[in-house]
Amino acid sequence: MGLFNRRPKLPPAARPPLERDERVLAWAAAGNGEGDGVLVASNLGLWLPGRGHRIGWHDILKAVWSGRELTVTPAERVAERDGYQVVADCPAETYLLFDPGDLPHQVRARVTRSVAYTQAHPVPGGGGRIAARRVPGVDGLTWTVRFDPGTPADDPDVLAET
């Protein structure tokens, strides 16, 4: 890598409170209409502007790179069931990346790598997507179900099927 191709280091003021074994993989300055900020990808997840916590790669349902904007849809845990969690989409967050560098690639690679299995399944009254995700530092897989809109998630037949 030549001297002129080097990306500047993450400014200390923009560095999130990383855990002991967490390391920065990529970062990009961004704007989302509510002020500027910095997105930081680490080996454990994605730090978004205005949040005091990281979103684990396994907690990102969808990430889309348009070539200028990164849109991230985090998961929200809505119920804990025997052996799995029920999740729902949080509102999507879109960031215009001024100089994206390697950030979009890292986000795509890490989210994709966290997915071990995913498949849509019909259930009484609707459907859902079952996913098994890899969580950094956790042995085995974490199972989730994301029900389609309108699916009666608490219906006894749906619970039995899931």
Short mmCIF file of C-alpha atoms in Angstrom, two decimals:
data_model
loop_
_atom_site.label_atom_id
_atom_site.label_comp_id
_atom_site.label_asym_id
_atom_site.label_seq_id
_atom_site.Cartn_x
_atom_site.Cartn_y
_atom_site.Cartn_z
CA MET A 1 0.00 0.00 0.00
CA GLY A 2 1.53 3.29 -1.05
CA LEU A 3 1.89 6.33 1.16
CA PHE A 4 -0.84 8.24 -0.68
CA ASN A 5 -3.35 5.37 -0.47
CA ARG A 6 -3.30 5.11 3.33
CA ARG A 7 -6.50 5.90 5.14
CA PRO A 8 -6.09 8.24 8.10
CA LYS A 9 -6.45 6.74 11.56
CA LEU A 10 -9.73 6.99 13.41
CA PRO A 11 -9.66 10.29 15.33
CA PRO A 12 -9.39 9.64 19.09
CA ALA A 13 -12.56 11.67 19.77
CA ALA A 14 -14.52 9.35 17.44
CA ARG A 15 -13.21 6.12 18.98
CA PRO A 16 -16.04 4.19 20.68
CA PRO A 17 -15.56 2.56 24.11
CA LEU A 18 -14.19 -0.73 22.80
CA GLU A 19 -14.00 -3.87 24.91
CA ARG A 20 -10.60 -5.25 25.82
CA ASP A 21 -10.42 -7.74 22.90
CA GLU A 22 -12.31 -5.55 20.44
CA ARG A 23 -10.47 -3.95 17.52
CA VAL A 24 -11.42 -1.44 14.84
CA LEU A 25 -11.66 -2.96 11.34
CA ALA A 26 -12.95 0.05 9.37
CA TRP A 27 -14.63 3.40 9.88
CA ALA A 28 -16.26 6.18 7.91
CA ALA A 29 -17.48 9.70 8.58
CA ALA A 30 -21.19 9.99 7.93
CA GLY A 31 -24.28 12.12 8.10
CA ASN A 32 -27.84 10.99 8.65
CA GLY A 33 -29.74 14.26 8.63
CA GLU A 34 -29.39 14.61 12.40
CA GLY A 35 -25.77 15.71 12.39
CA ASP A 36 -22.49 14.19 11.46
CA GLY A 37 -20.93 11.20 13.11
CA VAL A 38 -18.68 8.24 12.58
CA LEU A 39 -19.58 4.61 11.91
CA VAL A 40 -17.04 2.14 13.26
CA ALA A 41 -16.91 -1.56 12.37
CA SER A 42 -15.14 -3.75 14.90
CA ASN A 43 -14.62 -7.48 15.13
CA LEU A 44 -17.65 -7.60 17.49
CA GLY A 45 -20.12 -5.34 15.71
CA LEU A 46 -21.04 -1.93 14.35
CA TRP A 47 -20.94 1.34 16.28
CA LEU A 48 -23.42 3.88 14.89
CA PRO A 49 -23.39 7.63 15.59
CA GLY A 50 -25.39 8.74 18.60
CA ARG A 51 -25.43 5.33 20.28
CA GLY A 52 -23.50 4.47 23.38
CA HIS A 53 -23.39 0.79 22.48
CA ARG A 54 -22.39 -1.48 19.62
CA ILE A 55 -24.84 -3.48 17.53
CA GLY A 56 -23.52 -7.04 17.27
CA TRP A 57 -23.18 -8.46 13.76
CA HIS A 58 -25.75 -11.10 14.72
CA ASP A 59 -28.22 -8.32 15.62
CA ILE A 60 -28.20 -6.71 12.18
CA LEU A 61 -31.09 -8.06 10.12
CA LYS A 62 -30.17 -6.22 6.96
CA ALA A 63 -27.47 -3.87 5.67
CA VAL A 64 -27.66 -2.29 2.20
CA TRP A 65 -24.93 -0.28 0.49
CA SER A 66 -26.16 1.96 -2.36
CA GLY A 67 -22.73 3.22 -3.35
CA ARG A 68 -23.23 6.37 -1.29
CA GLU A 69 -25.45 5.40 1.61
CA LEU A 70 -25.37 2.56 4.11
CA THR A 71 -28.77 1.53 5.46
CA VAL A 72 -28.74 -0.68 8.56
CA THR A 73 -31.79 -2.46 9.97
CA PRO A 74 -31.08 -3.71 13.49
CA ALA A 75 -33.10 -6.43 15.21
CA GLU A 76 -35.13 -5.86 18.34
CA ARG A 77 -35.69 -8.78 20.69
CA VAL A 78 -39.41 -8.96 21.43
CA ALA A 79 -39.67 -12.33 23.19
CA GLU A 80 -37.50 -15.04 24.66
CA ARG A 81 -38.77 -18.54 23.99
CA ASP A 82 -37.44 -21.99 24.78
CA GLY A 83 -34.30 -22.28 22.64
CA TYR A 84 -34.83 -19.19 20.47
CA GLN A 85 -35.62 -15.49 20.45
CA VAL A 86 -38.35 -13.68 18.56
CA VAL A 87 -37.01 -10.59 16.83
CA ALA A 88 -38.55 -7.74 14.86
CA ASP A 89 -37.16 -5.03 12.62
CA CYS A 90 -36.10 -1.81 14.30
CA PRO A 91 -36.44 1.28 12.13
CA ALA A 92 -33.82 1.33 9.36
CA GLU A 93 -31.05 3.89 9.80
CA THR A 94 -29.43 5.43 6.73
CA TYR A 95 -26.02 7.13 6.67
CA LEU A 96 -24.40 9.02 3.84
CA LEU A 97 -20.76 7.94 3.88
CA PHE A 98 -18.46 10.75 2.79
CA ASP A 99 -15.39 8.51 2.38
CA PRO A 100 -16.58 4.91 2.88
CA GLY A 101 -13.22 3.21 2.66
CA ASP A 102 -13.55 -0.46 3.62
CA LEU A 103 -16.58 0.02 5.88
CA PRO A 104 -19.32 -1.22 3.47
CA HIS A 105 -17.26 -4.31 2.65
CA GLN A 106 -16.63 -5.09 6.33
CA VAL A 107 -20.31 -4.66 7.22
CA ARG A 108 -21.44 -6.95 4.43
CA ALA A 109 -18.79 -9.58 5.16
CA ARG A 110 -19.39 -9.61 8.92
CA VAL A 111 -23.19 -9.69 8.75
CA THR A 112 -23.08 -12.43 6.09
CA ARG A 113 -20.53 -14.44 8.08
CA SER A 114 -22.72 -14.30 11.19
CA VAL A 115 -25.53 -16.17 9.38
CA ALA A 116 -25.16 -19.96 9.60
CA TYR A 117 -28.69 -20.81 8.46
CA THR A 118 -31.74 -18.89 7.32
CA GLN A 119 -34.98 -20.02 5.76
CA ALA A 120 -38.55 -18.83 5.49
CA HIS A 121 -41.22 -21.16 6.87
CA PRO A 122 -45.01 -20.98 6.75
CA VAL A 123 -46.82 -21.03 10.09
CA PRO A 124 -50.56 -20.92 10.80
CA GLY A 125 -51.85 -17.48 9.84
CA GLY A 126 -48.62 -16.27 8.23
CA GLY A 127 -44.96 -17.06 8.09
CA GLY A 128 -41.59 -16.39 9.57
CA ARG A 129 -37.88 -16.52 8.91
CA ILE A 130 -35.80 -18.78 11.11
CA ALA A 131 -32.13 -17.92 11.42
CA ALA A 132 -29.16 -19.38 13.22
CA ARG A 133 -26.48 -16.78 13.85
CA ARG A 134 -22.91 -16.92 15.09
CA VAL A 135 -22.26 -14.61 18.04
CA PRO A 136 -18.65 -13.54 18.69
CA GLY A 137 -17.36 -15.16 21.88
CA VAL A 138 -20.31 -17.57 22.18
CA ASP A 139 -20.05 -21.27 21.40
CA GLY A 140 -22.74 -22.69 19.16
CA LEU A 141 -25.49 -20.84 17.34
CA THR A 142 -28.17 -18.42 18.48
CA TRP A 143 -31.57 -19.14 16.95
CA THR A 144 -34.08 -16.43 16.09
CA VAL A 145 -37.51 -16.20 14.48
CA ARG A 146 -38.68 -13.07 12.67
CA PHE A 147 -42.40 -13.32 11.94
CA ASP A 148 -43.90 -11.78 8.81
CA PRO A 149 -46.15 -8.75 9.46
CA GLY A 150 -49.62 -9.83 10.52
CA THR A 151 -48.55 -13.28 11.74
CA PRO A 152 -50.16 -14.01 15.13
CA ALA A 153 -46.90 -14.69 16.99
CA ASP A 154 -48.61 -15.55 20.30
CA ASP A 155 -51.20 -17.90 18.79
CA PRO A 156 -50.86 -21.39 20.35
CA ASP A 157 -50.69 -23.04 16.90
CA VAL A 158 -47.90 -20.67 15.83
CA LEU A 159 -46.02 -21.30 19.09
CA ALA A 160 -46.34 -25.06 18.62
CA GLU A 161 -45.14 -24.85 15.01
CA THR A 162 -42.20 -22.61 15.87
#
